[in-house]
């Protein structure tokens, strides 16, 4: 299976760490030069972003660069000859079991569009569990938001579909693909492998720092009543994906299970 690694030209240390990991597992990757959003002009950024803002804050330049970097990988897959390929960001730790899954595609069920092989330790809804033959790993259908694009396997056909939604940037790439709030999610058959094959560990996200700064800059001071209402709603918003009536009903009447996808180094 071809593996594409997204890496900024200025992040040589990350490239070296990923090269060492892949070498230790006898795996190869093709480096894809990441788009450095911070080198784009204000005019270029304006042309790339959708005029209608649907994200909670303006997208930082680094977020736009990340989006375009994944787009480059998806274009390579969409125009390639392989039925499936894997995409990685350069800040993940790989599992020692990854070789058996990245060496071939025989284990992938027919009709699956994406296999999410990373985890960000958030509660997610999964169903239709199947054990992968000759392994202790499971595949299941992803039914809820599970953000992060640290590592995923994508089919050639689904790469073509995703690209149709990437002409204009309105949300981060992980929300575009892995958030049911956006319509692409319902058009893809996304499976989660468990335990995960990679995870972002002990690494400071270059994008998250920019997100936090923008949240601070766009934070409005609420009135006393607004602050009280926000604090009362905070527990619900944090757990809305679990405690909403629809999800509670699904949990009791279907095989859907809420859990954190584990990762074994």
mmCIF file of C-alpha atoms in Angstrom:
data_model
loop_
_atom_site.group_PDB
_atom_site.id
_atom_site.type_symbol
_atom_site.label_atom_id
_atom_site.label_comp_id
_atom_site.label_asym_id
_atom_site.label_seq_id
_atom_site.Cartn_x
_atom_site.Cartn_y
_atom_site.Cartn_z
ATOM 1 C CA UNK A 1 0.000 0.000 0.000
ATOM 2 C CA UNK A 2 1.308 3.439 -0.890
ATOM 3 C CA UNK A 3 1.755 5.766 2.077
ATOM 4 C CA UNK A 4 1.842 9.545 1.663
ATOM 5 C CA UNK A 5 3.453 11.628 4.418
ATOM 6 C CA UNK A 6 2.599 15.326 4.720
ATOM 7 C CA UNK A 7 5.620 17.318 5.843
ATOM 8 C CA UNK A 8 6.532 21.006 5.836
ATOM 9 C CA UNK A 9 9.895 21.862 4.282
ATOM 10 C CA UNK A 10 10.881 23.584 7.516
ATOM 11 C CA UNK A 11 10.005 20.548 9.668
ATOM 12 C CA UNK A 12 13.099 18.475 8.944
ATOM 13 C CA UNK A 13 13.164 17.086 12.489
ATOM 14 C CA UNK A 14 9.686 15.632 12.095
ATOM 15 C CA UNK A 15 10.612 14.090 8.769
ATOM 16 C CA UNK A 16 13.646 12.416 10.338
ATOM 17 C CA UNK A 17 11.507 10.952 13.147
ATOM 18 C CA UNK A 18 8.928 9.616 10.713
ATOM 19 C CA UNK A 19 11.642 8.164 8.476
ATOM 20 C CA UNK A 20 13.085 6.324 11.467
ATOM 21 C CA UNK A 21 9.657 4.925 12.395
ATOM 22 C CA UNK A 22 8.841 3.730 8.880
ATOM 23 C CA UNK A 23 12.300 2.219 8.491
ATOM 24 C CA UNK A 24 11.942 0.300 11.758
ATOM 25 C CA UNK A 25 8.768 -1.333 10.422
ATOM 26 C CA UNK A 26 10.177 -1.962 6.917
ATOM 27 C CA UNK A 27 7.689 0.440 5.366
ATOM 28 C CA UNK A 28 8.141 3.105 2.712
ATOM 29 C CA UNK A 29 6.414 6.437 2.219
ATOM 30 C CA UNK A 30 6.242 9.180 -0.367
ATOM 31 C CA UNK A 31 6.822 12.615 1.095
ATOM 32 C CA UNK A 32 4.285 15.250 0.064
ATOM 33 C CA UNK A 33 5.513 18.770 0.612
ATOM 34 C CA UNK A 34 2.950 20.414 2.871
ATOM 35 C CA UNK A 35 1.463 23.755 1.916
ATOM 36 C CA UNK A 36 2.769 26.357 4.353
ATOM 37 C CA UNK A 37 -0.285 28.506 4.919
ATOM 38 C CA UNK A 38 1.812 31.200 6.575
ATOM 39 C CA UNK A 39 3.536 31.917 3.254
ATOM 40 C CA UNK A 40 0.245 32.653 1.494
ATOM 41 C CA UNK A 41 -0.755 36.270 0.974
ATOM 42 C CA UNK A 42 -3.991 37.728 2.300
ATOM 43 C CA UNK A 43 -5.306 37.821 -1.273
ATOM 44 C CA UNK A 44 -4.493 34.154 -1.834
ATOM 45 C CA UNK A 45 -6.130 33.162 1.448
ATOM 46 C CA UNK A 46 -9.248 35.169 0.602
ATOM 47 C CA UNK A 47 -9.630 33.356 -2.734
ATOM 48 C CA UNK A 48 -9.277 29.944 -1.074
ATOM 49 C CA UNK A 49 -11.780 30.455 1.748
ATOM 50 C CA UNK A 50 -15.528 30.248 1.248
ATOM 51 C CA UNK A 51 -17.183 33.648 1.492
ATOM 52 C CA UNK A 52 -19.767 32.221 3.909
ATOM 53 C CA UNK A 53 -18.074 31.498 7.250
ATOM 54 C CA UNK A 54 -19.555 28.413 8.906
ATOM 55 C CA UNK A 55 -16.638 27.655 11.225
ATOM 56 C CA UNK A 56 -16.735 29.055 14.767
ATOM 57 C CA UNK A 57 -13.687 31.267 14.165
ATOM 58 C CA UNK A 58 -11.856 32.441 11.048
ATOM 59 C CA UNK A 59 -9.621 29.645 9.773
ATOM 60 C CA UNK A 60 -5.958 30.332 10.600
ATOM 61 C CA UNK A 61 -3.480 30.258 7.735
ATOM 62 C CA UNK A 62 -1.907 27.073 9.115
ATOM 63 C CA UNK A 63 -5.331 25.372 9.039
ATOM 64 C CA UNK A 64 -5.759 26.360 5.413
ATOM 65 C CA UNK A 65 -2.300 24.998 4.643
ATOM 66 C CA UNK A 66 -3.216 21.693 6.307
ATOM 67 C CA UNK A 67 -6.424 21.492 4.271
ATOM 68 C CA UNK A 68 -4.528 22.082 1.018
ATOM 69 C CA UNK A 69 -1.871 19.532 1.996
ATOM 70 C CA UNK A 70 -4.452 16.788 2.440
ATOM 71 C CA UNK A 71 -5.999 17.881 -0.840
ATOM 72 C CA UNK A 72 -2.653 17.299 -2.575
ATOM 73 C CA UNK A 73 -2.531 13.746 -1.208
ATOM 74 C CA UNK A 74 -6.122 13.031 -2.198
ATOM 75 C CA UNK A 75 -5.381 14.240 -5.720
ATOM 76 C CA UNK A 76 -2.468 11.814 -5.963
ATOM 77 C CA UNK A 77 -4.732 8.965 -4.854
ATOM 78 C CA UNK A 78 -7.655 10.008 -7.078
ATOM 79 C CA UNK A 79 -5.406 10.090 -10.149
ATOM 80 C CA UNK A 80 -3.350 7.039 -9.172
ATOM 81 C CA UNK A 81 -3.770 3.376 -10.046
ATOM 82 C CA UNK A 82 -4.078 1.923 -6.543
ATOM 83 C CA UNK A 83 -7.492 1.126 -5.105
ATOM 84 C CA UNK A 84 -6.401 2.255 -1.615
ATOM 85 C CA UNK A 85 -3.594 4.369 -0.176
ATOM 86 C CA UNK A 86 -2.747 5.817 3.249
ATOM 87 C CA UNK A 87 -2.208 9.427 4.295
ATOM 88 C CA UNK A 88 -0.203 10.427 7.367
ATOM 89 C CA UNK A 89 0.658 13.673 9.090
ATOM 90 C CA UNK A 90 4.229 13.952 10.317
ATOM 91 C CA UNK A 91 3.517 14.115 14.050
ATOM 92 C CA UNK A 92 2.119 10.637 14.685
ATOM 93 C CA UNK A 93 3.514 7.659 16.559
ATOM 94 C CA UNK A 94 3.023 4.361 14.758
ATOM 95 C CA UNK A 95 1.933 1.108 16.346
ATOM 96 C CA UNK A 96 4.305 -1.842 16.082
ATOM 97 C CA UNK A 97 1.423 -3.729 14.442
ATOM 98 C CA UNK A 98 1.080 -1.293 11.544
ATOM 99 C CA UNK A 99 3.187 -3.325 9.111
ATOM 100 C CA UNK A 100 0.627 -6.112 8.705
ATOM 101 C CA UNK A 101 -2.045 -3.578 7.718
ATOM 102 C CA UNK A 102 0.032 -1.229 5.557
ATOM 103 C CA UNK A 103 1.729 -3.973 3.562
ATOM 104 C CA UNK A 104 -1.403 -4.971 1.630
ATOM 105 C CA UNK A 105 -5.116 -4.238 1.197
ATOM 106 C CA UNK A 106 -6.492 -7.792 1.322
ATOM 107 C CA UNK A 107 -7.995 -7.227 4.779
ATOM 108 C CA UNK A 108 -10.123 -4.233 3.726
ATOM 109 C CA UNK A 109 -13.828 -5.155 3.291
ATOM 110 C CA UNK A 110 -15.400 -4.510 -0.080
ATOM 111 C CA UNK A 111 -17.130 -1.146 -0.394
ATOM 112 C CA UNK A 112 -15.340 0.657 2.452
ATOM 113 C CA UNK A 113 -14.411 4.232 1.515
ATOM 114 C CA UNK A 114 -12.169 5.263 4.413
ATOM 115 C CA UNK A 115 -10.528 3.422 7.274
ATOM 116 C CA UNK A 116 -9.619 5.775 10.082
ATOM 117 C CA UNK A 117 -6.463 4.324 11.614
ATOM 118 C CA UNK A 118 -5.766 7.037 14.186
ATOM 119 C CA UNK A 119 -7.475 8.144 17.384
ATOM 120 C CA UNK A 120 -7.592 11.345 19.414
ATOM 121 C CA UNK A 121 -8.899 9.732 22.608
ATOM 122 C CA UNK A 122 -12.427 11.144 22.310
ATOM 123 C CA UNK A 123 -15.655 9.213 22.854
ATOM 124 C CA UNK A 124 -17.025 7.984 19.530
ATOM 125 C CA UNK A 125 -20.008 5.910 18.425
ATOM 126 C CA UNK A 126 -19.210 2.651 16.617
ATOM 127 C CA UNK A 127 -21.300 -0.255 15.374
ATOM 128 C CA UNK A 128 -21.177 -3.364 13.165
ATOM 129 C CA UNK A 129 -17.983 -4.747 14.671
ATOM 130 C CA UNK A 130 -16.063 -7.375 12.718
ATOM 131 C CA UNK A 131 -12.777 -9.049 13.625
ATOM 132 C CA UNK A 132 -10.071 -8.753 10.986
ATOM 133 C CA UNK A 133 -9.042 -12.262 9.999
ATOM 134 C CA UNK A 134 -5.903 -13.625 11.687
ATOM 135 C CA UNK A 135 -5.585 -10.566 13.939
ATOM 136 C CA UNK A 136 -6.850 -9.255 17.266
ATOM 137 C CA UNK A 137 -8.041 -6.058 15.576
ATOM 138 C CA UNK A 138 -11.597 -4.997 14.771
ATOM 139 C CA UNK A 139 -13.243 -2.830 12.155
ATOM 140 C CA UNK A 140 -16.474 -0.996 12.862
ATOM 141 C CA UNK A 141 -18.621 1.656 11.248
ATOM 142 C CA UNK A 142 -17.952 5.180 12.508
ATOM 143 C CA UNK A 143 -21.274 6.785 13.474
ATOM 144 C CA UNK A 144 -20.182 9.995 15.177
ATOM 145 C CA UNK A 145 -17.646 12.785 15.020
ATOM 146 C CA UNK A 146 -14.049 11.618 15.411
ATOM 147 C CA UNK A 147 -11.721 14.468 14.547
ATOM 148 C CA UNK A 148 -8.047 14.344 13.575
ATOM 149 C CA UNK A 149 -6.467 13.378 10.251
ATOM 150 C CA UNK A 150 -3.245 11.932 11.646
ATOM 151 C CA UNK A 151 -3.626 8.733 9.656
ATOM 152 C CA UNK A 152 -6.265 7.273 7.372
ATOM 153 C CA UNK A 153 -6.626 4.862 4.469
ATOM 154 C CA UNK A 154 -8.747 6.141 1.601
ATOM 155 C CA UNK A 155 -10.047 4.527 -1.569
ATOM 156 C CA UNK A 156 -9.440 6.033 -4.991
ATOM 157 C CA UNK A 157 -13.165 6.521 -5.602
ATOM 158 C CA UNK A 158 -13.793 8.233 -2.278
ATOM 159 C CA UNK A 159 -10.783 10.510 -2.837
ATOM 160 C CA UNK A 160 -12.504 11.706 -6.010
ATOM 161 C CA UNK A 161 -15.707 12.358 -4.049
ATOM 162 C CA UNK A 162 -13.966 14.243 -1.238
ATOM 163 C CA UNK A 163 -12.180 16.471 -3.745
ATOM 164 C CA UNK A 164 -15.549 17.706 -5.019
ATOM 165 C CA UNK A 165 -16.060 19.302 -1.581
ATOM 166 C CA UNK A 166 -12.637 20.927 -1.460
ATOM 167 C CA UNK A 167 -12.912 23.710 -4.035
ATOM 168 C CA UNK A 168 -13.564 26.251 -1.293
ATOM 169 C CA UNK A 169 -12.438 25.980 2.316
ATOM 170 C CA UNK A 170 -15.107 26.499 4.959
ATOM 171 C CA UNK A 171 -14.101 24.096 7.761
ATOM 172 C CA UNK A 172 -10.940 22.211 8.826
ATOM 173 C CA UNK A 173 -10.270 19.094 6.764
ATOM 174 C CA UNK A 174 -10.950 16.713 9.666
ATOM 175 C CA UNK A 175 -14.390 18.267 10.237
ATOM 176 C CA UNK A 176 -15.151 18.064 6.523
ATOM 177 C CA UNK A 177 -14.547 14.298 6.495
ATOM 178 C CA UNK A 178 -15.243 13.098 10.046
ATOM 179 C CA UNK A 179 -18.026 15.344 11.357
ATOM 180 C CA UNK A 180 -21.685 14.297 10.742
ATOM 181 C CA UNK A 181 -22.589 18.000 10.890
ATOM 182 C CA UNK A 182 -21.317 18.285 7.322
ATOM 183 C CA UNK A 183 -22.973 16.366 4.488
ATOM 184 C CA UNK A 184 -19.890 14.582 3.147
ATOM 185 C CA UNK A 185 -19.859 12.311 6.214
ATOM 186 C CA UNK A 186 -23.169 10.658 5.262
ATOM 187 C CA UNK A 187 -21.907 9.932 1.748
ATOM 188 C CA UNK A 188 -18.875 7.968 2.905
ATOM 189 C CA UNK A 189 -18.644 4.511 4.399
ATOM 190 C CA UNK A 190 -16.100 5.181 7.126
ATOM 191 C CA UNK A 191 -14.677 2.370 9.233
ATOM 192 C CA UNK A 192 -12.559 2.705 12.374
ATOM 193 C CA UNK A 193 -9.805 0.218 13.130
ATOM 194 C CA UNK A 194 -9.417 -0.708 16.777
ATOM 195 C CA UNK A 195 -6.942 -0.473 18.386
ATOM 196 C CA UNK A 196 -5.706 2.468 16.321
ATOM 197 C CA UNK A 197 -2.506 2.120 14.301
ATOM 198 C CA UNK A 198 -1.227 5.619 15.033
ATOM 199 C CA UNK A 199 -1.797 8.609 17.291
ATOM 200 C CA UNK A 200 -0.458 12.103 17.769
ATOM 201 C CA UNK A 201 1.487 11.796 21.027
ATOM 202 C CA UNK A 202 3.877 14.120 22.853
ATOM 203 C CA UNK A 203 3.751 16.651 20.042
ATOM 204 C CA UNK A 204 2.601 20.255 20.137
ATOM 205 C CA UNK A 205 0.241 20.828 17.225
ATOM 206 C CA UNK A 206 1.338 23.730 15.058
ATOM 207 C CA UNK A 207 -2.284 24.365 14.095
ATOM 208 C CA UNK A 208 -3.834 24.139 17.556
ATOM 209 C CA UNK A 209 -1.656 26.987 18.829
ATOM 210 C CA UNK A 210 -2.981 29.203 16.026
ATOM 211 C CA UNK A 211 -6.571 28.123 16.751
ATOM 212 C CA UNK A 212 -6.250 29.052 20.409
ATOM 213 C CA UNK A 213 -4.847 32.469 19.546
ATOM 214 C CA UNK A 214 -7.754 33.187 17.191
ATOM 215 C CA UNK A 215 -10.278 32.042 19.806
ATOM 216 C CA UNK A 216 -8.759 34.535 22.246
ATOM 217 C CA UNK A 217 -8.851 37.321 19.659
ATOM 218 C CA UNK A 218 -12.495 36.662 18.743
ATOM 219 C CA UNK A 219 -13.753 35.944 22.232
ATOM 220 C CA UNK A 220 -16.521 38.286 23.302
ATOM 221 C CA UNK A 221 -17.107 39.222 26.925
ATOM 222 C CA UNK A 222 -20.638 38.004 27.774
ATOM 223 C CA UNK A 223 -23.129 39.767 29.973
ATOM 224 C CA UNK A 224 -23.797 38.323 33.449
ATOM 225 C CA UNK A 225 -26.897 36.477 32.203
ATOM 226 C CA UNK A 226 -25.037 35.329 29.120
ATOM 227 C CA UNK A 227 -22.179 34.000 31.258
ATOM 228 C CA UNK A 228 -24.599 32.118 33.566
ATOM 229 C CA UNK A 229 -26.389 30.589 30.566
ATOM 230 C CA UNK A 230 -23.106 29.582 28.958
ATOM 231 C CA UNK A 231 -21.875 27.888 32.127
ATOM 232 C CA UNK A 232 -25.168 26.035 32.599
ATOM 233 C CA UNK A 233 -25.037 24.780 29.016
ATOM 234 C CA UNK A 234 -21.350 23.849 29.069
ATOM 235 C CA UNK A 235 -21.802 20.264 30.436
ATOM 236 C CA UNK A 236 -24.535 19.596 27.875
ATOM 237 C CA UNK A 237 -22.515 20.921 24.943
ATOM 238 C CA UNK A 238 -19.520 18.879 26.036
ATOM 239 C CA UNK A 239 -21.602 15.693 26.057
ATOM 240 C CA UNK A 240 -24.334 16.525 23.546
ATOM 241 C CA UNK A 241 -23.094 13.897 21.113
ATOM 242 C CA UNK A 242 -23.778 11.261 23.798
ATOM 243 C CA UNK A 243 -26.790 12.466 25.775
ATOM 244 C CA UNK A 244 -28.997 13.782 22.979
ATOM 245 C CA UNK A 245 -32.350 11.917 22.808
ATOM 246 C CA UNK A 246 -31.513 10.470 19.394
ATOM 247 C CA UNK A 247 -28.200 9.064 20.548
ATOM 248 C CA UNK A 248 -29.628 7.694 23.790
ATOM 249 C CA UNK A 249 -32.336 5.904 21.779
ATOM 250 C CA UNK A 250 -29.736 4.531 19.346
ATOM 251 C CA UNK A 251 -27.617 3.334 22.227
ATOM 252 C CA UNK A 252 -30.485 1.340 23.757
ATOM 253 C CA UNK A 253 -32.080 0.017 20.576
ATOM 254 C CA UNK A 254 -29.111 -0.718 18.306
ATOM 255 C CA UNK A 255 -25.661 -2.249 18.512
ATOM 256 C CA UNK A 256 -24.049 1.196 18.605
ATOM 257 C CA UNK A 257 -21.415 1.520 21.337
ATOM 258 C CA UNK A 258 -19.780 4.679 22.683
ATOM 259 C CA UNK A 259 -16.104 4.257 23.526
ATOM 260 C CA UNK A 260 -12.623 5.672 23.215
ATOM 261 C CA UNK A 261 -10.553 4.027 20.491
ATOM 262 C CA UNK A 262 -7.397 2.734 22.218
ATOM 263 C CA UNK A 263 -3.889 2.949 20.843
ATOM 264 C CA UNK A 264 -1.030 0.546 21.513
ATOM 265 C CA UNK A 265 2.432 1.838 20.742
#
